[in-house]
Amino acid sequence: MLTQPTRSRSEGHRPDTAERRGAILERVLRTSAAQLHRVAKLNSPPGEAEDALHDALESFLRHFDPTVDSDPDYPVKWLTTTVKRAGWARARRASARAAHEIGPIIAAADGEPREPIELLHDASADLSEATLRSESCLEFRVHFAELKPDQRRALSLLAIGLSYAEIQALTGWSHTKVNRCLSEGRARLRELRRDE
């Protein structure tokens, strides 16, 4: 006579996957919320850290495998990586939006690409002032061409009115890199002017 296999009490009351994910997430947030906020802030565009963190938490509740229990730190590691990726995805979207918004500004009338710095020209100046400005501008462009590409790009974007945060979002660079490109570019331009 065949008998039904008996189920243990623990098997009969095993929580489903969604409940287990929720319980694990609660534990992670109790111990690591501040760390996850820092990771989100470091890897997201300005003002989007909370949204990136929310994206990661949502992903955890949908995709985390609660049966992996060989490493007690695995949920924190998984979520930390997911927070970084969510921040990077938001940075890419912000960069694409910024490129789309300034695209018409940095395209010349003939459709040829231009450095944004080339668009800074005052047509209201009189002839003698325009001549002096033209010579000064030519001299500047010669010096400007000697800068490293990232320095030229950062200074050009600053010149058309973008903030440091907007340059960071557009280029995908870290705050440190934006600062370094701008300060080193300015310093190099000062050196070149002194050497004349």
mmCIF file of C-alpha atoms in Angstrom:
data_model
loop_
_atom_site.group_PDB
_atom_site.id
_atom_site.type_symbol
_atom_site.label_atom_id
_atom_site.label_comp_id
_atom_site.label_asym_id
_atom_site.label_seq_id
_atom_site.Cartn_x
_atom_site.Cartn_y
_atom_site.Cartn_z
ATOM 1 C CA MET A 1 0.000 0.000 0.000
ATOM 2 C CA LEU A 2 1.389 3.368 -1.046
ATOM 3 C CA THR A 3 1.462 6.071 1.505
ATOM 4 C CA GLN A 4 1.668 9.806 1.013
ATOM 5 C CA PRO A 5 5.100 11.225 1.873
ATOM 6 C CA THR A 6 4.890 13.084 5.133
ATOM 7 C CA ARG A 7 5.801 16.749 5.126
ATOM 8 C CA SER A 8 7.642 18.213 8.010
ATOM 9 C CA ARG A 9 6.103 21.121 9.867
ATOM 10 C CA SER A 10 8.826 23.469 8.557
ATOM 11 C CA GLU A 11 8.043 22.526 4.933
ATOM 12 C CA GLY A 12 4.356 23.168 5.450
ATOM 13 C CA HIS A 13 5.053 26.712 6.744
ATOM 14 C CA ARG A 14 7.916 27.756 4.469
ATOM 15 C CA PRO A 15 7.399 31.402 3.409
ATOM 16 C CA ASP A 16 7.144 32.045 -0.300
ATOM 17 C CA THR A 17 9.942 33.714 -2.256
ATOM 18 C CA ALA A 18 8.451 37.227 -2.126
ATOM 19 C CA GLU A 19 8.091 37.060 1.660
ATOM 20 C CA ARG A 20 11.645 35.800 2.039
ATOM 21 C CA ARG A 21 12.981 38.593 -0.162
ATOM 22 C CA GLY A 22 11.048 41.137 1.893
ATOM 23 C CA ALA A 23 12.383 39.756 5.182
ATOM 24 C CA ILE A 24 15.972 39.738 3.866
ATOM 25 C CA LEU A 25 15.589 43.295 2.571
ATOM 26 C CA GLU A 26 14.345 44.478 5.953
ATOM 27 C CA ARG A 27 17.426 42.981 7.634
ATOM 28 C CA VAL A 28 19.753 44.549 5.061
ATOM 29 C CA LEU A 29 18.192 47.988 5.470
ATOM 30 C CA ARG A 30 18.391 47.808 9.275
ATOM 31 C CA THR A 31 22.144 47.224 9.118
ATOM 32 C CA SER A 32 23.267 48.867 5.859
ATOM 33 C CA ALA A 33 20.869 51.678 4.904
ATOM 34 C CA ALA A 34 23.440 54.445 5.442
ATOM 35 C CA GLN A 35 26.049 52.593 3.370
ATOM 36 C CA LEU A 36 23.569 52.062 0.523
ATOM 37 C CA HIS A 37 22.600 55.759 0.574
ATOM 38 C CA ARG A 38 26.291 56.707 0.260
ATOM 39 C CA VAL A 39 26.766 54.293 -2.665
ATOM 40 C CA ALA A 40 23.692 55.745 -4.397
ATOM 41 C CA LYS A 41 24.922 59.308 -3.892
ATOM 42 C CA LEU A 42 28.417 58.519 -5.233
ATOM 43 C CA ASN A 43 27.146 56.751 -8.347
ATOM 44 C CA SER A 44 24.103 58.807 -9.358
ATOM 45 C CA PRO A 45 23.613 62.191 -11.029
ATOM 46 C CA PRO A 46 22.920 65.067 -8.614
ATOM 47 C CA GLY A 47 19.461 64.827 -7.094
ATOM 48 C CA GLU A 48 18.807 61.272 -8.318
ATOM 49 C CA ALA A 49 20.393 59.174 -5.555
ATOM 50 C CA GLU A 50 17.062 58.415 -3.851
ATOM 51 C CA ASP A 51 15.518 57.346 -7.158
ATOM 52 C CA ALA A 52 18.491 55.103 -7.949
ATOM 53 C CA LEU A 53 18.234 53.509 -4.505
ATOM 54 C CA HIS A 54 14.501 52.972 -5.033
ATOM 55 C CA ASP A 55 15.213 51.335 -8.420
ATOM 56 C CA ALA A 56 17.684 48.967 -6.738
ATOM 57 C CA LEU A 57 15.300 48.041 -3.909
ATOM 58 C CA GLU A 58 12.581 47.309 -6.450
ATOM 59 C CA SER A 59 15.006 45.122 -8.406
ATOM 60 C CA PHE A 60 15.940 43.269 -5.202
ATOM 61 C CA LEU A 61 12.284 42.491 -4.464
ATOM 62 C CA ARG A 62 11.819 41.170 -7.996
ATOM 63 C CA HIS A 63 15.052 39.341 -8.763
ATOM 64 C CA PHE A 64 17.086 38.454 -5.660
ATOM 65 C CA ASP A 65 17.459 34.701 -5.115
ATOM 66 C CA PRO A 66 16.783 34.119 -1.401
ATOM 67 C CA THR A 67 17.998 30.515 -1.580
ATOM 68 C CA VAL A 68 21.638 31.616 -1.891
ATOM 69 C CA ASP A 69 22.715 31.522 1.722
ATOM 70 C CA SER A 70 26.332 30.393 1.565
ATOM 71 C CA ASP A 71 27.565 33.943 2.305
ATOM 72 C CA PRO A 72 25.680 35.965 4.950
ATOM 73 C CA ASP A 73 26.912 39.196 3.329
ATOM 74 C CA TYR A 74 25.630 38.191 -0.121
ATOM 75 C CA PRO A 75 22.376 40.230 0.078
ATOM 76 C CA VAL A 76 24.307 43.415 0.970
ATOM 77 C CA LYS A 77 26.846 42.799 -1.793
ATOM 78 C CA TRP A 78 24.078 42.075 -4.325
ATOM 79 C CA LEU A 79 22.188 45.208 -3.372
ATOM 80 C CA THR A 80 25.326 47.396 -3.348
ATOM 81 C CA THR A 81 26.161 46.319 -6.904
ATOM 82 C CA THR A 82 22.555 46.885 -7.980
ATOM 83 C CA VAL A 83 22.516 50.388 -6.437
ATOM 84 C CA LYS A 84 25.693 51.272 -8.390
ATOM 85 C CA ARG A 85 24.202 49.994 -11.637
ATOM 86 C CA ALA A 86 20.949 51.868 -11.040
ATOM 87 C CA GLY A 87 22.938 55.085 -10.460
ATOM 88 C CA TRP A 88 25.005 54.526 -13.596
ATOM 89 C CA ALA A 89 21.848 53.897 -15.641
ATOM 90 C CA ARG A 90 20.392 57.182 -14.398
ATOM 91 C CA ALA A 91 23.677 58.963 -15.220
ATOM 92 C CA ARG A 92 23.584 57.582 -18.780
ATOM 93 C CA ARG A 93 19.999 58.783 -19.207
ATOM 94 C CA ALA A 94 20.890 62.229 -17.811
ATOM 95 C CA SER A 95 23.871 62.399 -20.175
ATOM 96 C CA ALA A 96 21.697 61.503 -23.161
ATOM 97 C CA ARG A 97 19.109 64.126 -22.154
ATOM 98 C CA ALA A 98 21.775 66.806 -21.735
ATOM 99 C CA ALA A 99 23.378 65.938 -25.085
ATOM 100 C CA HIS A 100 19.987 66.172 -26.762
ATOM 101 C CA GLU A 101 19.263 69.531 -25.122
ATOM 102 C CA ILE A 102 22.570 71.203 -26.035
ATOM 103 C CA GLY A 103 22.873 69.533 -29.438
ATOM 104 C CA PRO A 104 21.149 72.389 -31.319
ATOM 105 C CA ILE A 105 23.287 74.920 -29.467
ATOM 106 C CA ILE A 106 26.615 73.490 -30.527
ATOM 107 C CA ALA A 107 25.664 72.752 -34.139
ATOM 108 C CA ALA A 108 26.550 75.592 -36.485
ATOM 109 C CA ALA A 109 24.167 76.861 -39.181
ATOM 110 C CA ASP A 110 25.947 74.816 -41.847
ATOM 111 C CA GLY A 111 25.461 71.660 -39.773
ATOM 112 C CA GLU A 112 29.171 71.231 -39.127
ATOM 113 C CA PRO A 113 30.117 70.402 -35.529
ATOM 114 C CA ARG A 114 31.777 73.216 -33.600
ATOM 115 C CA GLU A 115 33.462 73.533 -30.244
ATOM 116 C CA PRO A 116 30.923 75.361 -28.044
ATOM 117 C CA ILE A 117 33.586 78.001 -27.298
ATOM 118 C CA GLU A 118 33.435 79.079 -30.974
ATOM 119 C CA LEU A 119 29.856 80.230 -30.529
ATOM 120 C CA LEU A 120 30.797 82.944 -28.037
ATOM 121 C CA HIS A 121 30.964 85.943 -30.341
ATOM 122 C CA ASP A 122 29.501 89.405 -29.819
ATOM 123 C CA ALA A 123 28.220 90.720 -33.166
ATOM 124 C CA SER A 124 27.385 94.119 -31.619
ATOM 125 C CA ALA A 125 31.042 95.229 -31.261
ATOM 126 C CA ASP A 126 32.338 98.015 -33.529
ATOM 127 C CA LEU A 127 34.974 97.287 -36.209
ATOM 128 C CA SER A 128 38.122 98.193 -34.216
ATOM 129 C CA GLU A 129 36.895 96.379 -31.139
ATOM 130 C CA ALA A 130 35.876 93.434 -33.314
ATOM 131 C CA THR A 131 39.370 93.357 -34.871
ATOM 132 C CA LEU A 132 41.067 93.323 -31.478
ATOM 133 C CA ARG A 133 38.650 90.702 -30.259
ATOM 134 C CA SER A 134 39.204 88.638 -33.395
ATOM 135 C CA GLU A 135 42.997 88.664 -32.866
ATOM 136 C CA SER A 136 42.561 87.825 -29.212
ATOM 137 C CA CYS A 137 40.110 85.096 -30.114
ATOM 138 C CA LEU A 138 42.496 83.625 -32.688
ATOM 139 C CA GLU A 139 45.300 83.637 -30.122
ATOM 140 C CA PHE A 140 42.982 82.001 -27.600
ATOM 141 C CA ARG A 141 41.916 79.335 -30.089
ATOM 142 C CA VAL A 142 45.557 78.472 -30.801
ATOM 143 C CA HIS A 143 46.182 78.032 -27.061
ATOM 144 C CA PHE A 144 42.881 76.260 -26.587
ATOM 145 C CA ALA A 145 43.806 73.715 -29.269
ATOM 146 C CA GLU A 146 46.898 72.780 -27.234
ATOM 147 C CA LEU A 147 44.822 71.578 -24.282
ATOM 148 C CA LYS A 148 44.012 67.929 -23.750
ATOM 149 C CA PRO A 149 40.668 66.873 -25.321
ATOM 150 C CA ASP A 150 38.925 66.397 -21.956
ATOM 151 C CA GLN A 151 40.114 69.835 -20.787
ATOM 152 C CA ARG A 152 38.785 71.433 -23.990
ATOM 153 C CA ARG A 153 35.462 69.672 -23.618
ATOM 154 C CA ALA A 154 35.025 70.641 -19.957
ATOM 155 C CA LEU A 155 35.941 74.291 -20.557
ATOM 156 C CA SER A 156 33.698 74.487 -23.632
ATOM 157 C CA LEU A 157 30.719 73.125 -21.744
ATOM 158 C CA LEU A 158 31.358 75.523 -18.869
ATOM 159 C CA ALA A 159 31.611 78.398 -21.371
ATOM 160 C CA ILE A 160 28.152 77.737 -22.783
ATOM 161 C CA GLY A 161 26.692 77.944 -19.299
ATOM 162 C CA LEU A 162 26.568 74.390 -17.987
ATOM 163 C CA SER A 163 27.143 73.929 -14.265
ATOM 164 C CA TYR A 164 29.692 71.498 -12.851
ATOM 165 C CA ALA A 165 26.855 69.065 -12.071
ATOM 166 C CA GLU A 166 25.484 69.334 -15.624
ATOM 167 C CA ILE A 167 28.952 68.720 -17.098
ATOM 168 C CA GLN A 168 29.260 65.683 -14.841
ATOM 169 C CA ALA A 169 25.877 64.347 -15.990
ATOM 170 C CA LEU A 170 26.574 65.053 -19.679
ATOM 171 C CA THR A 171 30.034 63.486 -19.789
ATOM 172 C CA GLY A 172 29.530 60.714 -17.247
ATOM 173 C CA TRP A 173 32.684 61.888 -15.454
ATOM 174 C CA SER A 174 33.091 61.943 -11.691
ATOM 175 C CA HIS A 175 32.919 65.260 -9.843
ATOM 176 C CA THR A 176 36.680 64.983 -9.265
ATOM 177 C CA LYS A 177 37.415 64.580 -12.978
ATOM 178 C CA VAL A 178 35.282 67.594 -13.912
ATOM 179 C CA ASN A 179 37.120 69.719 -11.328
ATOM 180 C CA ARG A 180 40.511 68.426 -12.473
ATOM 181 C CA CYS A 181 39.837 69.041 -16.190
ATOM 182 C CA LEU A 182 38.620 72.581 -15.534
ATOM 183 C CA SER A 183 41.387 73.586 -13.134
ATOM 184 C CA GLU A 184 44.185 71.987 -15.170
ATOM 185 C CA GLY A 185 42.781 73.465 -18.399
ATOM 186 C CA ARG A 186 42.655 76.974 -16.911
ATOM 187 C CA ALA A 187 46.154 76.617 -15.465
ATOM 188 C CA ARG A 188 47.520 75.471 -18.827
ATOM 189 C CA LEU A 189 45.890 78.425 -20.633
ATOM 190 C CA ARG A 190 47.517 80.819 -18.118
ATOM 191 C CA GLU A 191 50.915 79.187 -18.737
ATOM 192 C CA LEU A 192 50.555 79.495 -22.492
ATOM 193 C CA ARG A 193 49.662 83.199 -22.233
ATOM 194 C CA ARG A 194 52.663 83.853 -19.967
ATOM 195 C CA ASP A 195 54.998 82.095 -22.411
ATOM 196 C CA GLU A 196 54.166 84.481 -25.273
#
